[in-house]
XYZ file of C-alpha atoms in Angstrom:
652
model
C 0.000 0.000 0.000
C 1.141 2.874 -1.096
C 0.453 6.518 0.314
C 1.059 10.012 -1.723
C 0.848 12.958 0.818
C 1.306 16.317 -0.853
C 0.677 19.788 0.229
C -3.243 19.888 -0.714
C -3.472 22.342 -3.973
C -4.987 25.959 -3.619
C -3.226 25.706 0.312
C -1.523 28.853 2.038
C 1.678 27.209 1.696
C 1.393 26.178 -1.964
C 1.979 29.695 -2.854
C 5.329 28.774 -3.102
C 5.265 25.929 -5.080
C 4.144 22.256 -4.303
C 6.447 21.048 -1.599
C 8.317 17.561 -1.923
C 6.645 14.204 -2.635
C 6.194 12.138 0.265
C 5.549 8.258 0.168
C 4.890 5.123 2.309
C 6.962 2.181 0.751
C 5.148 -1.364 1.475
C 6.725 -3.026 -1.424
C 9.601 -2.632 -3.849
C 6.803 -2.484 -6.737
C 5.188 0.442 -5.239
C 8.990 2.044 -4.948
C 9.695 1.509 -8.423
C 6.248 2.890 -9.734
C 6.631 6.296 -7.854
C 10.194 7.560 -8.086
C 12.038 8.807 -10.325
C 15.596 7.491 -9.013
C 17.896 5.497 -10.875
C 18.892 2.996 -9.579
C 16.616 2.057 -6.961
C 17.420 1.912 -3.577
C 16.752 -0.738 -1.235
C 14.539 -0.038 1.716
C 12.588 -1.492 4.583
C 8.507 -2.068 4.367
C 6.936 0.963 6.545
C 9.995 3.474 5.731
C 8.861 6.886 4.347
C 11.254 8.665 1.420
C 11.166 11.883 0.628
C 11.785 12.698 -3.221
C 13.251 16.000 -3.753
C 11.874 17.396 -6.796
C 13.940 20.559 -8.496
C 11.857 23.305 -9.256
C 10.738 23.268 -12.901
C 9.551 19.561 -12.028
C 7.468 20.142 -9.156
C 5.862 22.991 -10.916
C 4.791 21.208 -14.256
C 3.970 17.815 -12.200
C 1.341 20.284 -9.919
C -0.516 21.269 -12.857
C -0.559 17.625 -15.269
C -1.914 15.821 -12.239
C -4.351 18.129 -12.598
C -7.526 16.766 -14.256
C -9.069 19.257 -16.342
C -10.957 19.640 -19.540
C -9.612 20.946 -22.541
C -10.697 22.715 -25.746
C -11.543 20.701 -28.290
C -9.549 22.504 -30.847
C -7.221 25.643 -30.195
C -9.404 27.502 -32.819
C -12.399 27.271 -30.229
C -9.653 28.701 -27.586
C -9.340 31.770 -30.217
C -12.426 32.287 -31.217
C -13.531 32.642 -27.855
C -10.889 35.299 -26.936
C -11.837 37.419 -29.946
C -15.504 37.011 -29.079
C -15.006 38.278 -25.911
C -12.793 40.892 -26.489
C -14.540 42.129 -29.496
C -17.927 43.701 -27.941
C -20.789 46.114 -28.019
C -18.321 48.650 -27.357
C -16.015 48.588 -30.208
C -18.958 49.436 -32.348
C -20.569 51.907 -30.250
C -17.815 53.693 -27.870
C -14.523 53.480 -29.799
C -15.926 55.486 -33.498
C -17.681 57.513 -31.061
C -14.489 58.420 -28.806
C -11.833 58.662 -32.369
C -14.312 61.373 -33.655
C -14.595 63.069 -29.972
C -10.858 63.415 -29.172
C -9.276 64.396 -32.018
C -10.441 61.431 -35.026
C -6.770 60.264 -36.181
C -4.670 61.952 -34.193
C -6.746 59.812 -30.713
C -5.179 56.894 -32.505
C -1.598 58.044 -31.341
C -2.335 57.818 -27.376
C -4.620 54.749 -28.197
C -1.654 53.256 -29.727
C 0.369 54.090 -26.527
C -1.768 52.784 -23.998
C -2.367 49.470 -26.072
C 1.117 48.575 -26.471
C 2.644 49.611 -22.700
C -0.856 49.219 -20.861
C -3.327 46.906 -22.660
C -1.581 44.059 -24.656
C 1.047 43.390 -22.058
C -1.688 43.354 -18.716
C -3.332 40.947 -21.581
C -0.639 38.106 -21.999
C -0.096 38.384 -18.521
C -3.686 37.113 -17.715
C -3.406 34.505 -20.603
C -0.372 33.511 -19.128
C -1.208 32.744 -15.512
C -4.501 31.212 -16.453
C -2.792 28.630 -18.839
C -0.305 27.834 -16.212
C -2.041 27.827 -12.913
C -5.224 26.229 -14.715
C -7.963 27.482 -12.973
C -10.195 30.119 -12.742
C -9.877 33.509 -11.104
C -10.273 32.748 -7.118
C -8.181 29.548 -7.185
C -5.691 30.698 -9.299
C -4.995 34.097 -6.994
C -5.183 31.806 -4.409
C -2.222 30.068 -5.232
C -0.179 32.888 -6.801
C -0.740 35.106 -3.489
C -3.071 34.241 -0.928
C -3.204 37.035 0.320
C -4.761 38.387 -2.701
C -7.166 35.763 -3.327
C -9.994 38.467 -2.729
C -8.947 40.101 -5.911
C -9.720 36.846 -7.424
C -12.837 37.476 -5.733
C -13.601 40.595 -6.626
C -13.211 40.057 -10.336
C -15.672 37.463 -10.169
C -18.347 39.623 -8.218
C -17.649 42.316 -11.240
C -18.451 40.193 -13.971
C -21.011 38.882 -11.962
C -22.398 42.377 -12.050
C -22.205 42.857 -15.353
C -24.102 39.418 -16.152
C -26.530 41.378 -14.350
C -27.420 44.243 -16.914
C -25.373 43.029 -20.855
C -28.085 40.475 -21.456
C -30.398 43.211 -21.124
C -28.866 45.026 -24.042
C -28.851 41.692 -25.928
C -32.531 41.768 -25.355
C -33.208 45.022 -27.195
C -31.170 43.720 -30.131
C -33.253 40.977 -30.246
C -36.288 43.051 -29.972
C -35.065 45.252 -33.250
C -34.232 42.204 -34.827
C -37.901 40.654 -34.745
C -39.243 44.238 -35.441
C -37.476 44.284 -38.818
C -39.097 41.261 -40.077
C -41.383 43.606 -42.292
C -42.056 46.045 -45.183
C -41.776 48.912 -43.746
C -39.316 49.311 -40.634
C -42.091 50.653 -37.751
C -38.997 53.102 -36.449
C -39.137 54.739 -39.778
C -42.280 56.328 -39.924
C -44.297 58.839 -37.697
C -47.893 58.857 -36.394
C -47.941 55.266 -34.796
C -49.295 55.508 -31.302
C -45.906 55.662 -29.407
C -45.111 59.192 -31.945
C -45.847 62.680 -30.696
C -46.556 65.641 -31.979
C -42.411 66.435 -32.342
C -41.497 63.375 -34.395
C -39.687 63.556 -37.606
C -40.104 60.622 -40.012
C -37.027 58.801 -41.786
C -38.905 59.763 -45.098
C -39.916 63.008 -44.148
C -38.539 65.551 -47.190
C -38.536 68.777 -45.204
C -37.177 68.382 -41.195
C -35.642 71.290 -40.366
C -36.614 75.539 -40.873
C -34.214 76.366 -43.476
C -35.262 73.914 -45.974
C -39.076 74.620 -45.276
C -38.219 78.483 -45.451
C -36.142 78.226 -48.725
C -39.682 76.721 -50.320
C -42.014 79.065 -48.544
C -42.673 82.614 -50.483
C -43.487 84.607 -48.024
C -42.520 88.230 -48.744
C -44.600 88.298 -52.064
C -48.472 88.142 -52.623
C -50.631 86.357 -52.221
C -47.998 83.548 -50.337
C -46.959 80.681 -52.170
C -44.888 77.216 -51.927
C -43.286 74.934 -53.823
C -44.430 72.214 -51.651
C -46.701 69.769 -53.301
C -47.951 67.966 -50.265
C -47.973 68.613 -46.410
C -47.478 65.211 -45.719
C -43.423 66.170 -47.564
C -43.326 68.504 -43.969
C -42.522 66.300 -40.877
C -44.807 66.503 -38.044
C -42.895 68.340 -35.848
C -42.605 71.339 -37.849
C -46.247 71.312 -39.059
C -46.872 71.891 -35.366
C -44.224 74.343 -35.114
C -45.568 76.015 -37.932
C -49.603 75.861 -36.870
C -50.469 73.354 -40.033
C -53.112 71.316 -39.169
C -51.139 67.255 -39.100
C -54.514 65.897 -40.804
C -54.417 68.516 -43.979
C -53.164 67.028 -47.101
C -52.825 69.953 -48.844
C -51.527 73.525 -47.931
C -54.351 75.853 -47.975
C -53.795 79.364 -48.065
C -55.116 79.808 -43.994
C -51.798 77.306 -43.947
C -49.396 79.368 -45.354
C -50.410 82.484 -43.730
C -49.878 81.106 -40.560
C -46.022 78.874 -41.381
C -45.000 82.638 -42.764
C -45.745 84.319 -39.565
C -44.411 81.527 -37.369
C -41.179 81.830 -39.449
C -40.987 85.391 -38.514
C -40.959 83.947 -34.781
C -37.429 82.279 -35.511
C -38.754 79.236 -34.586
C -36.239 75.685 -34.151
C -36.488 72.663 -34.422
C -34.318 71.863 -31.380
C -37.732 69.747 -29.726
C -38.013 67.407 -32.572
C -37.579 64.031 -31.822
C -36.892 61.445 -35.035
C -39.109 58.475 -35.319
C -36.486 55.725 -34.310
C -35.643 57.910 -31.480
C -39.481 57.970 -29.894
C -39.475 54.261 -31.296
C -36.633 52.790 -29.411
C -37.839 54.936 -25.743
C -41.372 54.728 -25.916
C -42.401 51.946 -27.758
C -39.093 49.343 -27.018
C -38.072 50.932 -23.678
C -41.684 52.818 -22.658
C -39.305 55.603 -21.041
C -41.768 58.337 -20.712
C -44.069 56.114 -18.242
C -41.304 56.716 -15.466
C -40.169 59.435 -13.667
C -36.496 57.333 -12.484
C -35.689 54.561 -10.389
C -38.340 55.532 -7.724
C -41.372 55.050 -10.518
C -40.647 51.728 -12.692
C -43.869 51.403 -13.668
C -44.943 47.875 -15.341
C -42.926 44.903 -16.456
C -43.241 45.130 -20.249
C -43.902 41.352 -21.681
C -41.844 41.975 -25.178
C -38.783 42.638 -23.599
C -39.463 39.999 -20.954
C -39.686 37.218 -23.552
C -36.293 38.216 -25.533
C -34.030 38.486 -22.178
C -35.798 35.039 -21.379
C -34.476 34.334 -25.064
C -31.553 35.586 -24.379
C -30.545 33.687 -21.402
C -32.028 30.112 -22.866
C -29.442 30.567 -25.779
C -26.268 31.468 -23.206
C -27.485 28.098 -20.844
C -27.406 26.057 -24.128
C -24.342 27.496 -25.277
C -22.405 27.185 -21.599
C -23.677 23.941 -20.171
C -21.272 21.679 -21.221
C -18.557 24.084 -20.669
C -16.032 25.167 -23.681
C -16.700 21.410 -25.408
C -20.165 23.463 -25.829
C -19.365 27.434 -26.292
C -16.196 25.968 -28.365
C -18.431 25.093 -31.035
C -21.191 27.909 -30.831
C -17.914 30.840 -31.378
C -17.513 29.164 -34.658
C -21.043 31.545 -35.374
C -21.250 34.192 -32.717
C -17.169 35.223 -33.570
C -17.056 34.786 -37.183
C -20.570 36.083 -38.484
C -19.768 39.607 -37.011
C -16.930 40.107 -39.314
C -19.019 39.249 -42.137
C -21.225 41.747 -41.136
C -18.887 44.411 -40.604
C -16.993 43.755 -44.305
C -20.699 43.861 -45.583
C -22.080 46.763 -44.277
C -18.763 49.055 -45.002
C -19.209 47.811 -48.615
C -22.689 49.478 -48.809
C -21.768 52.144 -46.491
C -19.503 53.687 -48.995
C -21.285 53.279 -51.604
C -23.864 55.653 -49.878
C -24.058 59.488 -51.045
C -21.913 61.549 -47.758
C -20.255 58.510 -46.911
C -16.572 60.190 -47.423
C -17.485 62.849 -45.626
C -18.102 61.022 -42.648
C -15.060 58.819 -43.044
C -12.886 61.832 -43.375
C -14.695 63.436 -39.932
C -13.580 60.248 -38.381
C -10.021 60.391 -39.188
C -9.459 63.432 -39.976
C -6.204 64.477 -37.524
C -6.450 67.741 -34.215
C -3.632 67.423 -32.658
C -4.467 70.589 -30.331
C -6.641 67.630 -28.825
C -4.186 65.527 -27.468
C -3.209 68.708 -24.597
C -6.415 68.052 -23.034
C -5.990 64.827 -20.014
C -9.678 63.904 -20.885
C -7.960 62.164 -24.330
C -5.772 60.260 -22.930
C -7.807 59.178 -20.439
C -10.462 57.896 -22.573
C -7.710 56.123 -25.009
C -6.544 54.446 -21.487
C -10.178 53.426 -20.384
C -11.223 52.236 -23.782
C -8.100 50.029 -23.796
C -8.249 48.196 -20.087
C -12.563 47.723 -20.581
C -12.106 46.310 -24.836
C -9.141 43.889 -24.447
C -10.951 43.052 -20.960
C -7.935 41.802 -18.657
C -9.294 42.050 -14.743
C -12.882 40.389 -15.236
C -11.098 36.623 -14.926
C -12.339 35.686 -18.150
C -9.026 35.227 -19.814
C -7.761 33.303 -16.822
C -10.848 31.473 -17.072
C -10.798 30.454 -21.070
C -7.137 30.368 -20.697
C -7.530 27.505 -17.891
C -8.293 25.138 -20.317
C -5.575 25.326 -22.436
C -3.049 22.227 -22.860
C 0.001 23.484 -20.441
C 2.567 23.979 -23.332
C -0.154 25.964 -25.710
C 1.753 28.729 -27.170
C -0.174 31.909 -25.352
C 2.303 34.284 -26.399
C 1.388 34.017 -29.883
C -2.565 33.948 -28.971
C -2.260 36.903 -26.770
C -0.433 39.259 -30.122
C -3.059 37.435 -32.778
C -6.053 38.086 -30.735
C -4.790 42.106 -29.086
C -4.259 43.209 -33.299
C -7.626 41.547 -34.193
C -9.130 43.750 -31.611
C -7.363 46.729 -32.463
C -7.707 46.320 -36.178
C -12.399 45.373 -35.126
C -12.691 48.607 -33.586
C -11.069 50.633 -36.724
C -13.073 48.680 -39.116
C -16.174 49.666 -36.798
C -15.504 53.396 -37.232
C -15.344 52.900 -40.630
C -18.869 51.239 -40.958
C -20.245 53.355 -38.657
C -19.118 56.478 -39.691
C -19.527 55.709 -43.356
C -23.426 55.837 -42.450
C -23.096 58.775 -40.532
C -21.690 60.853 -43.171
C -24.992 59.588 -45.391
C -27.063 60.742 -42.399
C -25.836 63.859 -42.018
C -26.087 64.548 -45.787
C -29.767 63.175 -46.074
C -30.743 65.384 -42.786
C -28.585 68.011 -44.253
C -26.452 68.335 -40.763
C -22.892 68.040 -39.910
C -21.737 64.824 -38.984
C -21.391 66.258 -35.312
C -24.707 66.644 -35.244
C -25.681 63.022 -35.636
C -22.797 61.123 -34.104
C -23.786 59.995 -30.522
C -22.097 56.835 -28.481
C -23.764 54.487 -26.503
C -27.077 52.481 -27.202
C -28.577 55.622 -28.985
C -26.212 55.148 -31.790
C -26.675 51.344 -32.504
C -30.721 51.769 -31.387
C -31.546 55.040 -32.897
C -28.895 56.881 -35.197
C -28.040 53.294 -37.412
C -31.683 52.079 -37.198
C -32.736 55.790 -38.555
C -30.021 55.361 -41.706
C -31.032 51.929 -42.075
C -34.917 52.921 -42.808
C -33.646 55.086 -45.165
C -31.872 52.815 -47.446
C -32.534 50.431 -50.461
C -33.243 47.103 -49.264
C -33.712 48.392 -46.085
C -35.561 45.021 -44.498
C -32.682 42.602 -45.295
C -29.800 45.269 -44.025
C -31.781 46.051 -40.554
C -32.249 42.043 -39.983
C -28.550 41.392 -41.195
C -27.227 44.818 -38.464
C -29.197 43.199 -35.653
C -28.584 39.734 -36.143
C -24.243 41.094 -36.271
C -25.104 43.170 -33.572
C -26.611 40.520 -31.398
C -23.892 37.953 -32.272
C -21.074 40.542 -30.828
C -23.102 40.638 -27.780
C -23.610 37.340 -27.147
C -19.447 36.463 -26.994
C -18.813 38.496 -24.391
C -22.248 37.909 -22.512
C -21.003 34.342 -22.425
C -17.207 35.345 -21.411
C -18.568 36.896 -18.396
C -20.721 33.951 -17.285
C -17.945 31.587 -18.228
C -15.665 33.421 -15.813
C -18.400 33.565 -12.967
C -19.480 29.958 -13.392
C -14.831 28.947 -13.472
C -14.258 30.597 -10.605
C -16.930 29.405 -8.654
C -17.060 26.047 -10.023
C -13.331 25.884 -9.275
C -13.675 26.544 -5.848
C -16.640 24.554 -5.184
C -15.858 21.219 -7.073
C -19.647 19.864 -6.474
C -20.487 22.779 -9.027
C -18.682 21.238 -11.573
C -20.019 17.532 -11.536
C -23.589 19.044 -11.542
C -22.611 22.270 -14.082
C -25.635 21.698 -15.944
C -28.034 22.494 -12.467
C -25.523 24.862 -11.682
C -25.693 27.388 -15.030
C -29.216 27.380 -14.912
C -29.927 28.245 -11.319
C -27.461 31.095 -11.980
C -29.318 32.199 -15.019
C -32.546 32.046 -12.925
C -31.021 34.312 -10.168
C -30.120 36.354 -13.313
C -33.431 36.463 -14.492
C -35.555 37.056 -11.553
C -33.085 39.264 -9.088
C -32.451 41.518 -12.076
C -33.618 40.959 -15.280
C -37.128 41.323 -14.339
C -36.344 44.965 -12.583
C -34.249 45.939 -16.325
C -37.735 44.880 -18.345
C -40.133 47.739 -16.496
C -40.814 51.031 -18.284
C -37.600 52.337 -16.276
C -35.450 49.343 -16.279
C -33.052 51.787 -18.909
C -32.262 53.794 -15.591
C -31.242 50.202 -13.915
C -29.052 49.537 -16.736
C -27.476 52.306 -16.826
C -26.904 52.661 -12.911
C -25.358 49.105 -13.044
C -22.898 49.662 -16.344
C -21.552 53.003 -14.314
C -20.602 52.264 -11.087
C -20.508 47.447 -11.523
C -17.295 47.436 -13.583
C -15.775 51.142 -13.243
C -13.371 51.827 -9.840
C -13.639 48.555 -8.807
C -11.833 46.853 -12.054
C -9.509 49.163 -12.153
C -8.642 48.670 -8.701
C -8.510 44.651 -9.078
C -6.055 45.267 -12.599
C -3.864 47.604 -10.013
C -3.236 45.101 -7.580
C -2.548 42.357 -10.197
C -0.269 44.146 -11.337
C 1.683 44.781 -7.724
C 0.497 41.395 -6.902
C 2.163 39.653 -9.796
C 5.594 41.959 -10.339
C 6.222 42.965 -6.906
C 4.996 39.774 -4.389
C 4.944 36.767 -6.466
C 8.181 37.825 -8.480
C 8.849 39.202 -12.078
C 11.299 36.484 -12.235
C 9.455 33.870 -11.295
C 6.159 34.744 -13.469
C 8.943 34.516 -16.038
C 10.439 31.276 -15.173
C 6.563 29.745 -15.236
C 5.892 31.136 -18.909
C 9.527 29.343 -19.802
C 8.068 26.003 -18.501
C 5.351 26.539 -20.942
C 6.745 27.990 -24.048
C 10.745 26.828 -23.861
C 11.475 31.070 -23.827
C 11.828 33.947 -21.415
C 9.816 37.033 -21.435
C 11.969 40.071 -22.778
C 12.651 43.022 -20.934
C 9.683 45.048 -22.649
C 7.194 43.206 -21.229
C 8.986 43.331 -17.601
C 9.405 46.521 -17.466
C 5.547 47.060 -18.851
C 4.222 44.757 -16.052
C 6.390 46.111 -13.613
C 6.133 49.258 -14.009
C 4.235 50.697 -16.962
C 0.766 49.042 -16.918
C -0.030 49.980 -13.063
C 1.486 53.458 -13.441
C -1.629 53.476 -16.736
C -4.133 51.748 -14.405
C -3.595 54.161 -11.591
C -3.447 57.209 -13.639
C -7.121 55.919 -14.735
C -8.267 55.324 -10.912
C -7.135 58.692 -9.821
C -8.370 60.792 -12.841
C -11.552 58.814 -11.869
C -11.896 59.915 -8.232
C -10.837 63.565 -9.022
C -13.492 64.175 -11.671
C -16.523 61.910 -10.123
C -19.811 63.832 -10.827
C -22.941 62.232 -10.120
C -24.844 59.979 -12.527
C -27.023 62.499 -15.388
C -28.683 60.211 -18.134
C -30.691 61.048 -21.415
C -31.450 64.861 -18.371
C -32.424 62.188 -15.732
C -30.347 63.044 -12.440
C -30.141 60.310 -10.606
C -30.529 61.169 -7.151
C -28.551 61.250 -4.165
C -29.251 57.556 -3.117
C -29.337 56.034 -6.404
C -25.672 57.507 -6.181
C -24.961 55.588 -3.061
C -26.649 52.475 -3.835
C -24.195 52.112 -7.420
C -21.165 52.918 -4.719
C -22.462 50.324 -2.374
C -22.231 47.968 -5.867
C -18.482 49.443 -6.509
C -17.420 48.391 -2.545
C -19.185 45.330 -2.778
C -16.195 43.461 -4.785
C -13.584 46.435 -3.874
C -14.197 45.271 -0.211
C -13.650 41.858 -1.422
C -9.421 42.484 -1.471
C -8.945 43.490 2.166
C -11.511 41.276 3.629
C -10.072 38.261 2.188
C -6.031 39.384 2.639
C -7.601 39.737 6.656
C -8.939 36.509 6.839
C -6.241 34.988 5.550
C -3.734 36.552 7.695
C -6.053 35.548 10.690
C -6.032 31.775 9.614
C -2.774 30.964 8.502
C -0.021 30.924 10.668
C 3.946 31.974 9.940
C 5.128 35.128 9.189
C 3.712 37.905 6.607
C 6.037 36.656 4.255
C 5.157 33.058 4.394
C 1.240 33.865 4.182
């Protein structure tokens, strides 16, 4: 009989390393199956031996007795980091910042901040996932366990996050039925969600100069060269006193537009018809008053999140032998879109214009913080190190998988997604602001009203426009749904990791988390002001707190666990030695760029203000009670520890 004693894996004292085998020899057999010395001494029944194992082998024989799924294919490994790093907001936030801070010249600190902050804080997370094999609170809890809680805390984040993303995903779904029909219902005006202010997609005349450039006033009697009031929008036929049900301009008509022309009236009220369409039809905005009036759950969207959440549970169940095979769609189809709708975007009339507004170089820009700042923020949140869902989908890596080269492929593809986003999206801007007659300014926006209002409106607008609004939505969703089930993924590792019952029953697991999903939030985000949940939840769930998990990582990683030895554990994988660059980025660079973020942060907080909707002062404390909920999670556990586990600071 034989008996293996080892220090148990995940232990205070494993951060060190695995200490030296220990065995109970009964028989020469059992001798010769479990050492590795040549030749074999002779020794009594009952004796113990301890095998000295040199470092590189007692760190690769800790993680290959290790039993742990792989991917099926290292494609599904990459797929899967592109999915999740490519998201919502390199179509909707990245265009929208280029334009904002400078168009080509934002590229240059962008550029910076990727190279010194973002790629290398991204192979670092690749890295120690592969190696370590596990998820986020195990494998912290081995590296330092002290810092386990940052482990912790990146789990709670993306937990958070779970909480509110599907509920975007919902309202692309929603489009994406709503488009199955002749005539897009965002592109047209008196439906019984429209007011008196909207302007319709095919509205001819939307704002005063056109209609006054047609109207003769100064001559008599007063004359147009309008054929039809229906070719006025709505909101300026009220503007103007025009009765909305006249089909014709009468003379009364024009009497009255002249002398509300005199008035120097604006259009500055007007709403379009996707706008009103997407927050009081989809969202039902206007039947709340904020957080303190949700009004009703509304059934539509109820039925897509539920959607939404059956297709992540079939897609995560089995773990990556499942979402391996369902990135094959959700990671590749989006790229097809893109290439797709940039081919028709240029061929639209304005399109250049709004391609040269995005790239078109101000350098004075880049003296303002506020630029370099946002090219730091949009870095850290779009490659996505600090949620755990790189160690996560790195866990399951074979041990020797070259992450070095995944961690460049994957960083460019992501760099070169949200370019070719801009592109598309601002190559449908530029038609915008050329059919609306506008500047390009005055149509960009970032956020959900750009991918639920400003593309829907160009969309209406254009040939074919069924097939291209299905084809947006269905890209749209597909984006969404990669990192929607990154951040389960990394919830359900790092739980599932910890708790090893979770993992023999993952299937009962994933779905009692996507009920708690569904019912502890989901159902609050469906009611008529469920958009003031969201965004509560996307401000304060993933903002300080990330940043502050990435800053200790860093220290964590470079200053406690070792530079050298992070190094000597990517050598055991990949036969080479991180360079210099990168030790000097993780060392010093990336938590110099993640602290500049955190304190920028702090010193220009201002309360939460959405679509002129101040949240108020206890909304404000309730998303900071969210924030210390997984910040908390650091000290806590680093206490704890140091309570339980005897020998010195150093040792714990």
């Amino acid at each position: 009989m034989v008996y293996m004693t080892k220090t148990p894996i995940g232990s205070p004292v494993e951060a060190n390393g695995p200490r030296d085998l220990t065995f109970k020899i009964d028989t020469v057999d059992d001798l010769q199956a479990s050492t590795p010395l040549t030749p074999q001494p002779t020794f009594p029944p009952g004796a113990l031996l301890v095998v000295p194992v040199p470092d590189a082998a007692r760190r690769v024989s800790r993680i290959t007795l290790e039993d742990r799924v792989t991917w099926d294919k290292k494609i599904d490994f990459l797929l899967s980091v592109i999915g999740f790093s490519v998201d919502l907001s390199n179509v909707w936030r990245f265009p929208y910042l280029c334009y904002k801070n400078g168009g080509g010249a934002f590229l240059v600190p962008y550029m910076i901040f990727f190279i010194l902050g973002g790629v290398p804080l991204f192979y670092l997370e690749l890295a120690l996932g592969q190696y370590n094999r596990k998820g986020a609170v195990t494998c912290w809890g081995r590296l330092v366990p002290l810092f386990k809680g940052v482990g912790l805390a990146v789990v709670l984040v993306s937990f958070f996050v779970d909480l509110f993303y599907n509920q975007i995903l919902s309202w692309a779904l929603y489009f994406f039925f709503a488009s199955f029909t002749s005539v897009l219902p965002w592109a047209t005006c008196g439906n019984l969600w429209n007011t008196e202010n909207c302007i319709g997609a095919y509205d001819e005349i939307t704002d005063v100069e056109d209609l006054t450039s047609r109207f003769h006033c100064g001559v008599s009697p007063i004359s147009s060269n309008i054929s039809s009031a229906s070719e006025v929008s709505p909101c300026l036929r009220t503007k103007l006193g025009i009765n909305l049900n006249n089909t014709n301009l009468t003379s009364a008509d024009l009497v009255t537009a002249c002398a509300s022309l005199e008035l120097n009236i604006t259009t500055e009220s007007c709403k379009s018809s996707a706008e009103e369409y997407f927050y009081r039809s989809v969202l039902e905005l206007h039947k709340s008053t904020g957080l303190d009036d949700l009004g009703e759950i509304l059934w539509p969207n109820t039925l897509c999140l539920l959607a939404i959440y059956i297709i992540c549970y079939f897609s995560l169940w089995k773990g990556v032998l499942s979402s391996g095979k369902v990135v094959w769609f959700t990671a590749i189809f989006p790229y097809i879109g893109l290439l797709a709708l940039l081919v028709r975007g240029v061929t639209l009339p304005g399109s250049y214009d709004g391609i040269v507004y995005y790239l078109s170089p101000d350098f004075s820009k880049l003296a303002t913080s506020q630029v370099w700042v946002d090219a730091a923020t949009q870095v850290f949140f779009s490659l996505g190190p600090g949620f755990g869902v790189l160690l996560a989908f790195a866990s399951y890596n074979k041990f020797n998988n070259n992450v070095y080269y995944d961690a460049m492929l994957t960083s460019c593809i992501n760099l070169l997604t949200s370019f070719l986003s801009g592109l598309v999206i601002f190559s449908v801007l530029g038609y915008m602001a050329w059919k609306v007659n506008k500047k390009v300014a005055d149509v960009a926006q970032e956020g959900p009203g750009l991918v639920f209002v400003v593309y829907p409106e160009a969309l209406a607008t254009m040939p074919g426009s069924t097939f291209w609004s299905i084809f947006f939505f269905l890209m749209l969703l597909t984006i969404g749904l990669d990192s929607s089930f990154a951040g389960s993924e990394a919830v359900i590792t790092g739980v599932s990791d910890e708790v090893p019952l979770f993992e023999k029953h993952r299937e009962i697991f994933v779905a009692c988390l996507f009920t708690f999903y569904f019912f502890a939030a989901g159902l609050a985000t469906c009611t008529q002001g469920g958009f003031y949940i969201v965004q509560l939840l996307d401000s304060y769930a993933a903002g300080y707190s990330l940043m502050l998990a990435v800053f200790l990582e860093c220290i964590a990683v470079s200053w406690i666990y070792g530079i050298s030895r992070i190094c000597q554990d990517i050598h055991e994988m990949l036969g080479f030695t991180p360079g210099i660059f990168w030790r000097i980025c993780w060392k010093w660079v990336s938590p110099a760029a993640v602290l500049f973020i955190i304190i920028y942060g702090i010193v220009n907080y201002a309360p939460l203000e959405v679509n002129k909707y101040v949240y108020p002062g206890w909304a404000n404390g309730i998303g900071w009670l969210i924030a210390a909920s997984s910040m908390s999670c650091m000290p806590l556990m680093a206490i704890y520890k140091f309570i339980r586990t005897s020998g010195t600071i150093r040792q714990v």
